[in-house]
Structures are given as structure tokens and as C-alpha cells.
């Protein structure tokens, strides 16, 4: 079921990223395929207010300093706080590297080409978070672009094709630079339509997660029953009492 949902998800994502959520009459052929004629195609650099590499200061696990997001914290289009590290930084460095709501973090280098370019949007925390050197932070003009729309485009098959043109290889690693990222082209629907596209994709994700959790619960239940049967805590009786009113004598 999950495999089928993923196929459906990819199809729907591609459709809304090229056809939108509104009724469009005219379409134009672009490198992404056919998109509404009233959608401009822009380079990411045109809608950025800031782009920056993270800190290369050594991080640690002792809790001193600022929580620091690294490559392992950018997973499946989401920010996780698994195995969080901390970095001690000067006030001036923190001012440059502190993350804000809506910042997009992109994995800039990895030995796996599918991981280079992986990205997620930061959501506000109670603490000040910073980010490490193998990540790039993009900050957008949110009067023009919804950060989560960019996340969905870059993580889609359309975005991967566009991004792959700017990934370079060196010493077995695949690398994205800020200069390359700023040249990536994306279609730019009206802001409200961008929000609707994000809502559709996030609803698909929620449905997939619900299915995954349900399958895990069923699997755990079956495993628990199997263990109890093997241990003898639960017995299956071969003899079943049949009420007289339904008994048929042969």
C-alpha cells in the first residue's frame, strides 16, 4: 500500500507543480514540461534575501554552545533533532548563522548523489539554532515565494533534474555551491497558489504517515501475538464448545 501511495504522491506532486491548483487556459513548454503561461520562470537568486554556508567550527555533544543542525538533521524534507550537536560561537558569528522561521537548509555535499541537494525548511524553536558547514541556508523574499514551495519543487523529480545540472563531483563527493544554487530555475506561481500546492503535498504526506503508523501497529501486534504463542502464554484450543441450539447430530 505504501509503494502505491508513493507512486500516486509523485504523480500528484508533478501535476500540481506544473499545472497548479487553479483553472489555467494557456500553457507554455519549458524545461520542466508544460506550465501555465502566466507563471514566470525565475532563478533562485532572484528571490533570495540571503544565502550562506554554515560554520566550520567543531561541534560536540556536551550541551555547551548553540544547537547546530548538520546533514543528519535534514531527513525526508524535514528537520529532525536526532543526535543534536552544539557549537560555541562568538556573538557576531551567531548573528550571521542564527536560523529563522522559513529558512531553507540544503545539503551541499555528500558521497551519495541523491543526498546532495536534499533540503528542508526550518521552523521556529525556543532556542537559537545555527547550522554546520555542509549545509547552505537560503532566506527568501516571502512576498514573492513561499519557502515550502521551493522545498517541494527542489525535492521533486522536476527539481532534481534542474539541480543535477549544477552538482559537481570532486574526490568521490557530489557538491552544490551557492553560486550553482542561485542559478537553479523554478516556475513561480502566484503566492496564494504556491501555498495551495504546499497544502496538497503536505496532506499527501500526512496520509502516508498515517498509513505507515497503522502498518507498524499491525506488525507490532502480530509480532507480539506470535511471541506469546511461542512462549505458551496464549493457547489455541482444538476443541470448541458448540451450543446445543446450533448442534446438528450426524
Coordinates of C-alpha atoms in Angstrom, one line a residue:
X1 CA 0.0 0.0 0.0
X2 CA 2.8 2.4 0.9
X3 CA 4.5 1.8 -2.5
X4 CA 1.2 2.6 -4.3
X5 CA 0.8 5.7 -2.2
X6 CA 4.3 6.9 -3.1
X7 CA 3.6 6.4 -6.9
X8 CA 0.4 8.3 -6.5
X9 CA 2.2 11.0 -4.4
X10 CA 4.9 11.6 -7.1
X11 CA 2.3 11.8 -9.8
X12 CA 0.2 14.4 -7.9
X13 CA 3.2 16.4 -6.9
X14 CA 4.4 16.6 -10.5
X15 CA 0.9 17.6 -11.6
X16 CA 0.4 20.4 -9.1
X17 CA 3.9 21.7 -9.8
X18 CA 3.3 22.0 -13.5
X19 CA -0.5 22.6 -13.7
X20 CA -1.1 24.4 -10.4
X21 CA -4.4 24.4 -8.4
X22 CA -6.4 26.9 -10.5
X23 CA -8.0 26.7 -13.9
X24 CA -5.4 27.8 -16.4
X25 CA -6.2 28.2 -20.0
X26 CA -2.8 28.8 -21.7
X27 CA 0.3 26.7 -21.2
X28 CA 3.9 27.1 -22.4
X29 CA 6.6 24.5 -22.9
X30 CA 9.6 24.9 -20.5
X31 CA 12.4 22.6 -19.4
X32 CA 10.0 21.3 -16.7
X33 CA 7.3 20.5 -19.2
X34 CA 4.1 22.4 -19.9
X35 CA 3.4 25.1 -17.3
X36 CA 0.8 27.9 -17.2
X37 CA 1.8 30.8 -19.4
X38 CA 1.3 33.3 -16.6
X39 CA 3.9 31.6 -14.4
X40 CA 7.3 33.3 -14.8
X41 CA 10.4 31.1 -14.5
X42 CA 13.0 32.7 -12.2
X43 CA 16.4 31.8 -10.9
X44 CA 16.5 31.2 -7.2
X45 CA 19.0 34.0 -6.8
X46 CA 16.3 36.5 -7.9
X47 CA 14.0 35.6 -4.9
X48 CA 16.7 35.3 -2.2
X49 CA 17.5 37.9 0.5
X50 CA 20.4 35.9 1.9
X51 CA 22.4 32.7 1.1
X52 CA 25.2 31.4 3.4
X53 CA 27.4 28.5 4.2
X54 CA 27.3 27.2 7.8
X55 CA 30.0 27.2 10.5
X56 CA 33.1 25.0 10.2
X57 CA 33.8 25.3 14.0
X58 CA 34.0 21.9 15.7
X59 CA 30.7 20.8 17.3
X60 CA 30.3 18.5 20.3
X61 CA 27.7 16.7 22.4
X62 CA 28.2 18.2 25.8
X63 CA 25.4 20.8 25.5
X64 CA 27.7 23.8 25.6
X65 CA 27.0 26.4 23.0
X66 CA 24.3 26.6 20.3
X67 CA 22.4 23.6 18.9
X68 CA 23.8 23.0 15.4
X69 CA 21.9 21.4 12.6
X70 CA 24.0 19.1 10.3
X71 CA 23.5 16.8 7.4
X72 CA 21.9 14.0 9.5
X73 CA 19.3 16.5 10.7
X74 CA 17.9 17.1 7.2
X75 CA 15.9 14.0 6.5
X76 CA 12.9 13.4 4.1
X77 CA 12.2 17.1 3.7
X78 CA 12.0 17.7 7.4
X79 CA 14.3 18.9 10.2
X80 CA 15.0 16.4 12.9
X81 CA 16.7 16.8 16.2
X82 CA 18.2 13.4 16.4
X83 CA 21.8 13.3 17.8
X84 CA 21.9 17.1 18.0
X85 CA 25.4 18.7 18.4
X86 CA 26.4 22.0 19.9
X87 CA 28.9 24.7 18.8
X88 CA 30.4 27.5 20.7
X89 CA 30.4 30.7 18.6
X90 CA 31.0 34.4 19.0
X91 CA 28.1 36.8 19.1
X92 CA 29.0 38.1 15.7
X93 CA 29.0 34.6 14.2
X94 CA 25.7 33.7 15.8
X95 CA 24.2 36.9 14.3
X96 CA 25.1 35.6 10.9
X97 CA 24.2 32.0 11.4
X98 CA 21.1 32.0 13.6
X99 CA 18.2 30.3 11.8
X100 CA 14.8 31.9 11.4
X101 CA 11.4 30.6 10.6
X102 CA 11.2 29.8 6.9
X103 CA 15.0 29.4 6.2
X104 CA 15.7 26.6 3.8
X105 CA 18.6 24.3 4.6
X106 CA 20.2 22.4 1.7
X107 CA 22.7 19.6 1.9
X108 CA 25.6 20.9 -0.2
X109 CA 28.0 17.9 -0.3
X110 CA 27.6 14.1 0.1
X111 CA 29.1 10.9 -1.2
X112 CA 25.6 9.9 -2.4
X113 CA 24.3 12.0 -5.3
X114 CA 20.7 11.5 -4.2
X115 CA 21.6 13.2 -0.9
X116 CA 23.3 16.3 -2.3
X117 CA 20.6 18.9 -2.6
X118 CA 18.3 17.4 -0.1
X119 CA 16.5 20.2 1.7
X120 CA 14.1 21.1 4.5
X121 CA 12.5 24.3 5.9
X122 CA 13.4 25.4 9.5
X123 CA 10.6 26.1 11.8
X124 CA 11.0 28.3 14.8
X125 CA 12.3 26.8 18.1
X126 CA 12.5 28.2 21.6
X127 CA 16.4 28.1 21.4
X128 CA 18.7 29.8 18.9
X129 CA 19.8 27.2 16.3
X130 CA 22.8 27.5 13.9
X131 CA 23.9 25.3 11.1
X132 CA 27.1 23.5 10.1
X133 CA 29.3 23.9 7.1
X134 CA 28.0 21.1 4.9
X135 CA 24.6 22.9 4.8
X136 CA 23.6 26.0 2.9
X137 CA 21.0 28.4 4.2
X138 CA 18.7 30.2 1.8
X139 CA 16.5 33.0 3.0
X140 CA 13.7 34.2 0.7
X141 CA 11.7 37.3 -0.1
X142 CA 8.5 35.8 1.2
X143 CA 6.4 38.5 -0.6
X144 CA 7.3 36.6 -3.7
X145 CA 7.9 33.0 -2.8
X146 CA 6.8 30.5 -0.1
X147 CA 9.9 28.7 1.3
X148 CA 8.0 25.4 1.5
X149 CA 7.0 25.7 -2.2
X150 CA 10.7 25.9 -3.0
X151 CA 11.3 22.9 -0.8
X152 CA 8.7 20.8 -2.6
X153 CA 10.0 21.8 -6.0
X154 CA 13.7 21.1 -5.2
X155 CA 12.8 17.7 -3.7
X156 CA 10.6 16.7 -6.6
X157 CA 11.8 14.8 -9.7
X158 CA 11.5 18.2 -11.6
X159 CA 13.7 19.9 -9.1
X160 CA 16.2 17.1 -9.1
X161 CA 16.7 17.3 -12.8
X162 CA 17.2 21.0 -12.6
X163 CA 19.5 20.8 -9.6
X164 CA 21.7 18.0 -11.1
X165 CA 22.9 20.4 -13.7
X166 CA 24.7 22.3 -11.0
X167 CA 26.1 19.4 -8.9
X168 CA 29.8 18.9 -9.4
X169 CA 31.9 15.9 -8.4
X170 CA 35.2 16.0 -6.5
X171 CA 37.1 13.3 -4.7
X172 CA 34.1 11.0 -4.7
X173 CA 31.8 13.7 -3.3
X174 CA 28.9 15.4 -5.0
X175 CA 28.8 19.2 -4.3
X176 CA 26.5 22.1 -4.7
X177 CA 27.8 25.7 -4.4
X178 CA 25.8 28.8 -3.5
X179 CA 26.6 30.1 -7.0
X180 CA 25.1 27.0 -8.6
X181 CA 22.0 27.0 -6.3
X182 CA 21.3 30.7 -7.2
X183 CA 21.2 29.7 -10.9
X184 CA 18.6 27.0 -10.5
X185 CA 15.4 27.9 -12.3
X186 CA 11.9 27.3 -10.8
X187 CA 8.4 28.2 -12.1
X188 CA 6.8 30.8 -9.9
X189 CA 3.0 30.6 -9.4
X190 CA 1.2 33.4 -7.6
X191 CA 1.9 33.3 -3.9
X192 CA -1.5 32.0 -2.9
X193 CA -1.3 29.2 -5.4
X194 CA 2.1 28.3 -4.0
X195 CA 0.5 27.9 -0.6
X196 CA -2.2 25.7 -2.0
X197 CA 0.4 23.5 -3.7
X198 CA 2.2 23.1 -0.4
X199 CA -1.1 22.2 1.4
X200 CA -1.9 19.5 -1.1
X201 CA 1.6 17.9 -0.8
X202 CA 1.6 18.1 3.0
X203 CA -1.8 16.4 3.1
X204 CA -0.4 13.6 1.0
X205 CA 2.5 13.3 3.4
X206 CA 0.1 13.1 6.4
X207 CA -1.9 10.4 4.8
X208 CA 1.3 8.4 4.0
X209 CA 2.5 8.8 7.6
X210 CA -0.9 7.6 9.0
X211 CA -0.7 4.5 6.8
X212 CA 2.9 3.9 7.9
X213 CA 1.9 4.2 11.5
X214 CA -1.1 1.9 11.1
X215 CA 1.1 -0.8 9.3
X216 CA 3.7 -0.5 12.1
X217 CA 1.0 -1.0 14.8
X218 CA -0.4 -4.1 13.0
X219 CA 3.1 -5.5 12.5
X220 CA 3.9 -5.0 16.2
X221 CA 0.6 -6.6 17.3
X222 CA 1.2 -9.6 15.1
X223 CA 4.8 -10.0 16.4
X224 CA 3.5 -9.7 20.0
X225 CA 0.9 -12.4 19.4
X226 CA 3.5 -14.7 17.8
X227 CA 5.8 -14.3 20.7
X228 CA 3.0 -15.2 23.2
X229 CA 2.0 -18.2 21.1
X230 CA 5.6 -19.5 21.1
X231 CA 6.1 -18.9 24.8
X232 CA 2.8 -20.6 25.6
X233 CA 1.1 -17.6 27.2
X234 CA -1.7 -17.9 24.6
X235 CA -3.0 -21.3 23.6
X236 CA -5.3 -22.2 20.7
X237 CA -7.8 -25.0 21.7
X238 CA -8.6 -27.6 19.2
X239 CA -11.9 -28.4 20.9
X240 CA -14.6 -25.8 20.6
X241 CA -17.9 -25.9 22.6
X242 CA -20.9 -25.8 20.3
X243 CA -24.2 -24.6 21.8
X244 CA -27.0 -27.2 21.8
X245 CA -29.3 -24.9 19.8
X246 CA -26.9 -25.0 16.8
X247 CA -25.6 -28.6 17.2
X248 CA -26.5 -30.9 14.4
X249 CA -26.4 -34.7 15.1
X250 CA -25.0 -36.8 12.4

